[in-house]
Amino acid sequence: MSGTIEFRLSGSGGQGLILAGVILADAAIREGKNAVQAQSYGPEARGGASKAEVVVSDGEIDYPKVTCPDVVLAMSQEAANKYAARVKKGGLLIVDSTYVKNIPATPGRVYVFPISRLAREKVGKELVANIVALGILVGLTGVVSRQALEQALLSRIPKGTETLNMQALEAGFEMAKASSVKVPA
């Protein structure tokens, strides 16, 4: 993908989506692209709605907010219900089937992955589901290089968690590589 790409990463507080948005924007800047990142979340520390938005562009960014996302990541049923229909026609809706059981109608192409379950089973901690999701997102879109994403990740995570987070990123890239589009009935 090139030009200007709008991402909306959505789910529940505590899933690390704000950090994922920051890492994605950081990776884009490391590649010489322009990027802006915004976030919103409910008053709850955990469990409330959470959303990170990232705009990445090869050129100037005229408006720093996501208006019609090219890519929506939905890590909760509430997020899927709220944002699935807003993805750009032909865009991508990436769904965490661990928590999203009903996929709403969408004009986008739907990719379904057990992101949180995969983080738990393959990496050992659901805490890194956000990083698995980043690997999937970048693996599907190619918005930034894997190298830039890894550098941004390593610069933003707590010391001592590098191995865990790199395993999560690898799991996400593997899932993206083995993926197929699922169009809901």
Short mmCIF file of C-alpha atoms in Angstrom, two decimals:
data_model
loop_
_atom_site.label_atom_id
_atom_site.label_comp_id
_atom_site.label_asym_id
_atom_site.label_seq_id
_atom_site.Cartn_x
_atom_site.Cartn_y
_atom_site.Cartn_z
CA MET A 1 0.00 0.00 0.00
CA SER A 2 1.25 3.49 -0.77
CA GLY A 3 -0.03 7.05 -0.77
CA THR A 4 -2.04 7.95 2.33
CA ILE A 5 -3.39 5.11 4.45
CA GLU A 6 -5.72 5.48 7.43
CA PHE A 7 -5.76 2.89 10.23
CA ARG A 8 -8.21 2.47 13.11
CA LEU A 9 -7.10 0.04 15.83
CA SER A 10 -10.01 -0.62 18.16
CA GLY A 11 -10.92 -2.82 21.08
CA SER A 12 -11.04 -2.65 24.86
CA GLY A 13 -8.85 -0.76 27.29
CA GLY A 14 -5.93 -2.89 28.41
CA GLN A 15 -5.40 -4.57 25.03
CA GLY A 16 -2.47 -2.29 24.18
CA LEU A 17 -3.95 -0.70 21.08
CA ILE A 18 -2.67 2.78 21.92
CA LEU A 19 0.87 1.39 22.13
CA ALA A 20 0.33 -0.50 18.87
CA GLY A 21 -0.70 2.75 17.17
CA VAL A 22 2.34 4.57 18.53
CA ILE A 23 4.64 1.76 17.30
CA LEU A 24 3.04 1.79 13.83
CA ALA A 25 3.44 5.58 13.52
CA ASP A 26 7.04 5.36 14.80
CA ALA A 27 7.86 2.68 12.19
CA ALA A 28 6.44 4.86 9.41
CA ILE A 29 8.54 7.84 10.51
CA ARG A 30 11.66 5.64 10.64
CA GLU A 31 11.05 4.92 6.94
CA GLY A 32 10.86 8.61 6.08
CA LYS A 33 7.09 8.70 5.79
CA ASN A 34 4.81 11.17 7.50
CA ALA A 35 2.57 9.85 10.26
CA VAL A 36 0.13 11.14 12.85
CA GLN A 37 -1.37 9.15 15.69
CA ALA A 38 -4.40 9.95 17.84
CA GLN A 39 -6.14 7.98 20.54
CA SER A 40 -9.27 7.83 22.63
CA TYR A 41 -10.48 5.57 25.39
CA GLY A 42 -13.21 5.38 27.95
CA PRO A 43 -12.77 6.50 31.55
CA GLU A 44 -12.20 2.91 32.67
CA ALA A 45 -8.59 1.78 33.04
CA ARG A 46 -9.43 -1.64 31.59
CA GLY A 47 -12.41 -2.98 29.73
CA GLY A 48 -13.80 0.28 28.33
CA ALA A 49 -13.66 1.18 24.65
CA SER A 50 -10.23 2.02 23.26
CA LYS A 51 -9.20 3.32 19.85
CA ALA A 52 -5.95 4.38 18.22
CA GLU A 53 -5.90 6.05 14.83
CA VAL A 54 -2.87 6.34 12.59
CA VAL A 55 -2.53 8.17 9.28
CA VAL A 56 0.55 7.25 7.25
CA SER A 57 1.49 9.09 4.08
CA ASP A 58 4.29 9.33 1.56
CA GLY A 59 3.43 13.04 1.27
CA GLU A 60 1.87 15.78 3.36
CA ILE A 61 -0.96 14.86 5.73
CA ASP A 62 -3.72 17.42 5.25
CA TYR A 63 -5.98 16.27 8.06
CA PRO A 64 -4.64 14.48 11.16
CA LYS A 65 -7.77 12.40 11.90
CA VAL A 66 -9.01 9.20 10.33
CA THR A 67 -12.10 9.97 8.25
CA CYS A 68 -12.62 6.76 6.25
CA PRO A 69 -10.18 4.06 7.38
CA ASP A 70 -8.45 1.85 4.84
CA VAL A 71 -7.79 -0.67 7.62
CA VAL A 72 -9.83 -1.39 10.75
CA LEU A 73 -8.57 -3.75 13.45
CA ALA A 74 -11.40 -4.92 15.73
CA MET A 75 -10.24 -6.69 18.88
CA SER A 76 -13.65 -6.69 20.64
CA GLN A 77 -17.26 -7.24 19.62
CA GLU A 78 -18.09 -3.64 20.54
CA ALA A 79 -15.30 -2.38 18.26
CA ALA A 80 -16.47 -4.57 15.38
CA ASN A 81 -20.05 -3.40 15.82
CA LYS A 82 -19.00 0.25 15.90
CA TYR A 83 -16.38 0.38 13.13
CA ALA A 84 -16.83 -2.52 10.65
CA ALA A 85 -19.24 -0.59 8.46
CA ARG A 86 -16.93 2.44 8.40
CA VAL A 87 -13.99 0.79 6.63
CA LYS A 88 -13.38 2.09 3.12
CA LYS A 89 -14.92 0.05 0.30
CA GLY A 90 -12.36 -2.59 -0.59
CA GLY A 91 -10.36 -1.82 2.56
CA LEU A 92 -9.43 -4.35 5.23
CA LEU A 93 -11.32 -5.37 8.35
CA ILE A 94 -9.07 -7.46 10.58
CA VAL A 95 -11.03 -9.24 13.31
CA ASP A 96 -9.89 -11.00 16.49
CA SER A 97 -12.15 -14.06 16.50
CA THR A 98 -11.23 -14.72 20.13
CA TYR A 99 -13.62 -11.94 21.15
CA VAL A 100 -15.58 -11.09 17.99
CA LYS A 101 -18.19 -13.75 17.32
CA ASN A 102 -20.50 -11.84 14.96
CA ILE A 103 -18.94 -9.93 12.08
CA PRO A 104 -21.15 -7.00 11.03
CA ALA A 105 -21.72 -6.13 7.39
CA THR A 106 -18.78 -4.21 5.94
CA PRO A 107 -17.74 -2.83 2.55
CA GLY A 108 -14.21 -4.14 3.23
CA ARG A 109 -12.46 -7.44 2.84
CA VAL A 110 -12.59 -9.41 6.08
CA TYR A 111 -9.65 -11.24 7.61
CA VAL A 112 -10.40 -13.30 10.71
CA PHE A 113 -7.66 -14.43 13.11
CA PRO A 114 -7.74 -15.77 16.68
CA ILE A 115 -5.30 -13.02 17.67
CA SER A 116 -5.66 -13.10 21.46
CA ARG A 117 -5.87 -16.91 21.60
CA LEU A 118 -2.79 -17.15 19.39
CA ALA A 119 -0.87 -14.80 21.69
CA ARG A 120 -1.86 -16.94 24.67
CA GLU A 121 -1.14 -20.33 23.08
CA LYS A 122 1.81 -19.63 20.78
CA VAL A 123 3.64 -16.92 22.71
CA GLY A 124 2.45 -17.67 26.24
CA LYS A 125 0.82 -14.33 27.16
CA GLU A 126 -2.33 -12.70 25.86
CA LEU A 127 -0.76 -9.41 26.92
CA VAL A 128 1.11 -9.32 23.57
CA ALA A 129 -1.99 -9.78 21.38
CA ASN A 130 -1.51 -6.15 20.26
CA ILE A 131 1.92 -7.04 18.86
CA VAL A 132 0.57 -10.16 17.15
CA ALA A 133 -2.07 -7.88 15.60
CA LEU A 134 0.63 -5.44 14.42
CA GLY A 135 2.48 -8.28 12.71
CA ILE A 136 -0.73 -9.31 10.95
CA LEU A 137 -1.59 -5.73 9.99
CA VAL A 138 1.84 -4.96 8.54
CA GLY A 139 2.10 -8.42 6.98
CA LEU A 140 -1.17 -7.85 5.10
CA THR A 141 -0.64 -4.22 4.11
CA GLY A 142 3.12 -3.78 3.74
CA VAL A 143 2.64 -0.19 4.98
CA VAL A 144 6.08 -0.30 6.62
CA SER A 145 8.99 -2.69 6.40
CA ARG A 146 9.43 -5.44 8.93
CA GLN A 147 12.80 -3.93 9.88
CA ALA A 148 11.28 -0.51 10.67
CA LEU A 149 8.50 -2.15 12.67
CA GLU A 150 10.98 -4.22 14.68
CA GLN A 151 13.10 -1.13 15.43
CA ALA A 152 10.05 0.86 16.52
CA LEU A 153 8.83 -2.03 18.66
CA LEU A 154 12.15 -2.50 20.43
CA SER A 155 12.37 1.22 21.16
CA ARG A 156 8.88 1.38 22.72
CA ILE A 157 8.52 -1.74 24.88
CA PRO A 158 9.76 -2.27 28.45
CA LYS A 159 13.27 -3.64 28.82
CA GLY A 160 13.27 -7.36 29.47
CA THR A 161 10.28 -8.05 27.18
CA GLU A 162 12.15 -7.99 23.88
CA THR A 163 12.09 -11.77 23.27
CA LEU A 164 8.41 -12.10 24.13
CA ASN A 165 7.41 -9.19 21.88
CA MET A 166 9.57 -10.35 18.97
CA GLN A 167 7.96 -13.80 19.22
CA ALA A 168 4.54 -12.14 19.13
CA LEU A 169 5.48 -10.08 16.09
CA GLU A 170 6.77 -13.20 14.31
CA ALA A 171 3.52 -15.04 15.12
CA GLY A 172 1.57 -12.18 13.54
CA PHE A 173 3.67 -12.18 10.38
CA GLU A 174 3.24 -15.96 10.11
CA MET A 175 -0.54 -15.63 10.43
CA ALA A 176 -0.65 -12.92 7.76
CA LYS A 177 1.39 -15.06 5.39
CA ALA A 178 -0.96 -18.04 5.85
CA SER A 179 -4.16 -15.98 5.68
CA SER A 180 -7.10 -16.02 3.37
CA VAL A 181 -9.99 -13.61 3.04
CA LYS A 182 -13.25 -14.57 4.75
CA VAL A 183 -16.31 -12.88 3.41
CA PRO A 184 -19.17 -13.07 5.91
CA ALA A 185 -22.45 -14.58 4.74
#
